[in-house]
mmCIF file of C-alpha atoms in Angstrom:
data_model
loop_
_atom_site.group_PDB
_atom_site.id
_atom_site.type_symbol
_atom_site.label_atom_id
_atom_site.label_comp_id
_atom_site.label_asym_id
_atom_site.label_seq_id
_atom_site.Cartn_x
_atom_site.Cartn_y
_atom_site.Cartn_z
ATOM 1 C CA UNK M 250 -13.394 20.070 4.471
ATOM 2 C CA UNK M 251 -14.327 19.778 8.194
ATOM 3 C CA UNK M 252 -17.545 21.656 7.636
ATOM 4 C CA UNK M 253 -18.453 19.392 4.731
ATOM 5 C CA UNK M 254 -17.590 16.269 6.739
ATOM 6 C CA UNK M 255 -19.777 17.358 9.641
ATOM 7 C CA UNK M 256 -22.627 18.256 7.244
ATOM 8 C CA UNK M 257 -22.397 14.908 5.380
ATOM 9 C CA UNK M 258 -22.106 12.913 8.578
ATOM 10 C CA UNK M 259 -25.110 14.679 10.098
ATOM 11 C CA UNK M 260 -27.151 14.049 6.960
ATOM 12 C CA UNK M 261 -26.130 10.385 6.953
ATOM 13 C CA UNK M 262 -27.053 9.997 10.649
ATOM 14 C CA UNK M 263 -30.437 11.596 10.143
ATOM 15 C CA UNK M 264 -31.339 9.857 6.892
ATOM 16 C CA UNK M 265 -29.766 6.440 7.380
ATOM 17 C CA UNK M 266 -28.318 5.624 10.807
ATOM 18 C CA UNK M 267 -31.251 6.724 12.982
ATOM 19 C CA UNK M 268 -33.876 4.908 10.847
ATOM 20 C CA UNK M 269 -31.658 1.776 10.795
ATOM 21 C CA UNK M 270 -31.255 1.917 14.560
ATOM 22 C CA UNK M 271 -35.044 2.333 15.034
ATOM 23 C CA UNK M 272 -35.625 -0.674 12.793
ATOM 24 C CA UNK M 273 -32.841 -2.708 14.378
ATOM 25 C CA UNK M 274 -31.281 -3.080 10.937
ATOM 26 C CA UNK M 275 -27.633 -4.054 10.406
ATOM 27 C CA UNK M 276 -25.410 -2.322 7.844
ATOM 28 C CA UNK M 277 -21.885 -2.506 6.464
ATOM 29 C CA UNK M 278 -19.942 0.220 8.283
ATOM 30 C CA UNK M 279 -17.106 0.160 5.695
ATOM 31 C CA UNK M 280 -19.531 0.676 2.815
ATOM 32 C CA UNK M 281 -21.201 3.581 4.564
ATOM 33 C CA UNK M 282 -17.918 5.276 5.515
ATOM 34 C CA UNK M 283 -16.612 4.881 1.950
ATOM 35 C CA UNK M 284 -19.811 6.508 0.635
ATOM 36 C CA UNK M 285 -19.477 9.501 3.005
ATOM 37 C CA UNK M 286 -15.752 9.789 2.255
ATOM 38 C CA UNK M 287 -16.356 9.763 -1.490
ATOM 39 C CA UNK M 288 -19.033 12.446 -1.135
ATOM 40 C CA UNK M 289 -16.641 14.616 0.927
ATOM 41 C CA UNK M 290 -13.671 14.221 -1.441
ATOM 42 C CA UNK M 291 -15.752 14.915 -4.536
ATOM 43 C CA UNK M 292 -17.447 17.925 -2.980
ATOM 44 C CA UNK M 293 -14.344 19.528 -1.438
ATOM 45 C CA UNK M 294 -11.454 18.474 -3.683
ATOM 46 C CA UNK M 295 -13.263 18.341 -7.031
ATOM 47 C CA UNK M 296 -16.287 20.653 -6.472
ATOM 48 C CA UNK M 297 -18.406 17.821 -7.788
ATOM 49 C CA UNK M 298 -21.645 16.365 -6.383
ATOM 50 C CA UNK M 299 -21.257 12.648 -7.048
ATOM 51 C CA UNK M 300 -24.485 10.704 -7.407
ATOM 52 C CA UNK M 301 -25.224 7.358 -5.745
ATOM 53 C CA UNK M 302 -25.219 5.727 -9.147
ATOM 54 C CA UNK M 303 -21.834 7.238 -10.048
ATOM 55 C CA UNK M 304 -20.367 6.080 -6.744
ATOM 56 C CA UNK M 305 -21.689 2.581 -7.195
ATOM 57 C CA UNK M 306 -20.432 2.311 -10.769
ATOM 58 C CA UNK M 307 -17.007 3.751 -9.928
ATOM 59 C CA UNK M 308 -16.544 1.359 -7.008
ATOM 60 C CA UNK M 309 -17.730 -1.654 -9.022
ATOM 61 C CA UNK M 310 -15.407 -0.824 -11.910
ATOM 62 C CA UNK M 311 -12.540 -0.188 -9.585
ATOM 63 C CA UNK M 312 -12.997 -3.595 -7.995
ATOM 64 C CA UNK M 313 -12.804 -5.219 -11.486
ATOM 65 C CA UNK M 314 -9.628 -3.188 -12.291
ATOM 66 C CA UNK M 315 -7.936 -4.017 -9.017
ATOM 67 C CA UNK M 316 -8.659 -7.717 -9.314
ATOM 68 C CA UNK M 317 -7.188 -7.888 -12.789
ATOM 69 C CA UNK M 318 -4.247 -5.528 -12.691
ATOM 70 C CA UNK M 319 -3.150 -5.871 -9.087
ATOM 71 C CA UNK M 320 -3.884 -9.509 -8.447
ATOM 72 C CA UNK M 321 -4.084 -11.655 -11.550
ATOM 73 C CA UNK M 322 -1.695 -9.853 -13.850
ATOM 74 C CA UNK M 323 1.061 -9.671 -11.231
ATOM 75 C CA UNK M 324 0.919 -13.403 -10.568
ATOM 76 C CA UNK M 325 0.742 -14.251 -14.310
ATOM 77 C CA UNK M 326 2.809 -11.887 -16.496
ATOM 78 C CA UNK M 327 1.500 -13.545 -19.667
ATOM 79 C CA UNK M 328 -1.922 -11.947 -19.070
ATOM 80 C CA UNK M 329 -0.411 -8.674 -20.207
ATOM 81 C CA UNK M 330 0.407 -10.085 -23.590
ATOM 82 C CA UNK M 331 -2.446 -12.518 -24.167
ATOM 83 C CA UNK M 332 -5.018 -10.862 -21.913
ATOM 84 C CA UNK M 333 -7.188 -9.591 -24.768
ATOM 85 C CA UNK M 334 -8.141 -13.213 -25.322
ATOM 86 C CA UNK M 335 -9.617 -13.351 -21.805
ATOM 87 C CA UNK M 336 -13.059 -11.789 -21.253
ATOM 88 C CA UNK M 337 -12.272 -10.761 -17.660
ATOM 89 C CA UNK M 338 -9.153 -8.883 -18.880
ATOM 90 C CA UNK M 339 -11.192 -7.073 -21.526
ATOM 91 C CA UNK M 340 -13.787 -6.192 -18.890
ATOM 92 C CA UNK M 341 -11.019 -4.744 -16.687
ATOM 93 C CA UNK M 342 -9.599 -2.673 -19.562
ATOM 94 C CA UNK M 343 -13.080 -1.353 -20.272
ATOM 95 C CA UNK M 344 -13.684 -0.600 -16.587
ATOM 96 C CA UNK M 345 -10.438 1.355 -16.448
ATOM 97 C CA UNK M 346 -11.448 3.329 -19.519
ATOM 98 C CA UNK M 347 -14.869 4.025 -18.027
ATOM 99 C CA UNK M 348 -13.336 5.330 -14.812
ATOM 100 C CA UNK M 349 -11.034 7.556 -16.834
ATOM 101 C CA UNK M 350 -14.090 8.874 -18.712
ATOM 102 C CA UNK M 351 -15.781 9.521 -15.367
ATOM 103 C CA UNK M 352 -12.763 11.517 -14.152
ATOM 104 C CA UNK M 353 -12.798 13.511 -17.440
ATOM 105 C CA UNK M 354 -16.486 14.218 -16.805
ATOM 106 C CA UNK M 355 -15.533 15.691 -13.405
ATOM 107 C CA UNK M 356 -12.912 17.904 -15.122
ATOM 108 C CA UNK M 357 -15.460 19.151 -17.694
ATOM 109 C CA UNK M 358 -17.969 19.782 -14.910
ATOM 110 C CA UNK M 359 -15.401 21.838 -13.062
ATOM 111 C CA UNK M 360 -14.388 23.817 -16.152
ATOM 112 C CA UNK M 361 -18.053 24.642 -16.812
ATOM 113 C CA UNK M 362 -18.467 26.339 -13.396
ATOM 114 C CA UNK M 363 -19.038 30.070 -13.391
ATOM 115 C CA UNK M 364 -16.989 30.781 -10.279
ATOM 116 C CA UNK M 365 -14.903 27.798 -9.305
ATOM 117 C CA UNK M 366 -13.002 27.879 -6.014
ATOM 118 C CA UNK M 367 -9.260 28.466 -6.259
ATOM 119 C CA UNK M 368 -6.815 26.230 -4.505
ATOM 120 C CA UNK M 369 -8.844 23.046 -4.629
ATOM 121 C CA UNK M 370 -7.202 19.869 -5.911
ATOM 122 C CA UNK M 371 -9.078 20.023 -9.171
ATOM 123 C CA UNK M 372 -8.123 23.677 -9.622
ATOM 124 C CA UNK M 373 -4.449 22.872 -9.069
ATOM 125 C CA UNK M 374 -4.585 19.894 -11.433
ATOM 126 C CA UNK M 375 -6.470 21.641 -14.240
ATOM 127 C CA UNK M 376 -4.317 24.765 -14.110
ATOM 128 C CA UNK M 377 -1.037 22.839 -13.975
ATOM 129 C CA UNK M 378 0.792 23.218 -17.273
ATOM 130 C CA UNK M 379 2.993 20.166 -16.589
ATOM 131 C CA UNK M 380 0.193 17.802 -17.675
ATOM 132 C CA UNK M 381 0.492 16.891 -21.281
ATOM 133 C CA UNK M 382 -3.117 15.776 -21.696
ATOM 134 C CA UNK M 383 -6.496 15.593 -20.066
ATOM 135 C CA UNK M 384 -5.948 11.843 -19.675
ATOM 136 C CA UNK M 385 -3.025 12.541 -17.314
ATOM 137 C CA UNK M 386 -5.183 14.933 -15.315
ATOM 138 C CA UNK M 387 -8.011 12.424 -15.159
ATOM 139 C CA UNK M 388 -5.607 9.641 -14.085
ATOM 140 C CA UNK M 389 -4.382 11.825 -11.196
ATOM 141 C CA UNK M 390 -7.972 12.568 -10.151
ATOM 142 C CA UNK M 391 -8.659 8.855 -9.992
ATOM 143 C CA UNK M 392 -5.545 8.353 -7.835
ATOM 144 C CA UNK M 393 -6.609 11.135 -5.456
ATOM 145 C CA UNK M 394 -10.065 9.696 -5.192
ATOM 146 C CA UNK M 395 -8.885 6.096 -4.699
ATOM 147 C CA UNK M 396 -6.256 7.045 -2.142
ATOM 148 C CA UNK M 397 -8.680 9.262 -0.275
ATOM 149 C CA UNK M 398 -11.811 7.135 -0.042
ATOM 150 C CA UNK M 399 -10.036 3.831 0.494
ATOM 151 C CA UNK M 400 -7.733 4.796 3.358
ATOM 152 C CA UNK M 401 -10.098 7.243 5.050
ATOM 153 C CA UNK M 402 -13.244 5.187 4.665
ATOM 154 C CA UNK M 403 -11.702 1.983 6.019
ATOM 155 C CA UNK M 404 -9.882 3.807 8.804
ATOM 156 C CA UNK M 405 -13.164 5.378 9.890
ATOM 157 C CA UNK M 406 -14.983 2.032 9.716
ATOM 158 C CA UNK M 407 -12.296 0.251 11.716
ATOM 159 C CA UNK M 408 -12.276 3.005 14.375
ATOM 160 C CA UNK M 409 -16.057 2.917 14.700
ATOM 161 C CA UNK M 410 -16.081 -0.901 14.979
ATOM 162 C CA UNK M 411 -13.379 -0.870 17.620
ATOM 163 C CA UNK M 412 -15.233 1.801 19.590
ATOM 164 C CA UNK M 413 -18.406 -0.270 19.379
ATOM 165 C CA UNK M 414 -16.507 -3.295 20.722
ATOM 166 C CA UNK M 415 -14.983 -1.288 23.591
ATOM 167 C CA UNK M 416 -17.690 0.832 25.344
ATOM 168 C CA UNK M 417 -15.314 2.185 27.992
ATOM 169 C CA UNK M 418 -13.000 3.577 25.329
ATOM 170 C CA UNK M 419 -16.048 4.885 23.474
ATOM 171 C CA UNK M 420 -17.109 6.780 26.565
ATOM 172 C CA UNK M 421 -13.613 8.269 26.958
ATOM 173 C CA UNK M 422 -13.673 9.457 23.382
ATOM 174 C CA UNK M 423 -17.194 10.864 23.757
ATOM 175 C CA UNK M 424 -16.220 12.668 26.961
ATOM 176 C CA UNK M 425 -13.096 14.105 25.376
ATOM 177 C CA UNK M 426 -14.934 15.285 22.301
ATOM 178 C CA UNK M 427 -17.672 16.911 24.331
ATOM 179 C CA UNK M 428 -15.087 19.193 25.968
ATOM 180 C CA UNK M 429 -14.032 20.632 22.598
#
């Protein structure tokens, strides 16, 4: 995964960061780190090359799902029973189904590979006989993806922002890394 992370970061710096710096353009560090992290997770854990459109759609749908099921439904338990009357609840249910379908697409893509790598997360999930259905496998892939991109992407973004705010600490980190 380290090699993939270095490769993706180098590509991002060359294709996005340097041009933005030359143009004096601002960007959302968190969004960029989430994009790099999603690329790395999909490539290393799932052997899947996620497209920009797939990333955008997954993140947008996930935002809808989180708002409904982790915010609104918790504060109003009646939404669970009468939610189908609410358009935003129906959108959230559809978004969850669409993300599940995307995870199943990743599974089918993996199964279609001629020589898949052994020992990856998707290999371990798809070869595990404890799963009763492909839906369960797909749900776990979504959890791995959510847990990975969210925590890692935001941690990287926070670290980079703090280093940008503290140039002396940034120099210490740079000096330490250059000795490796």
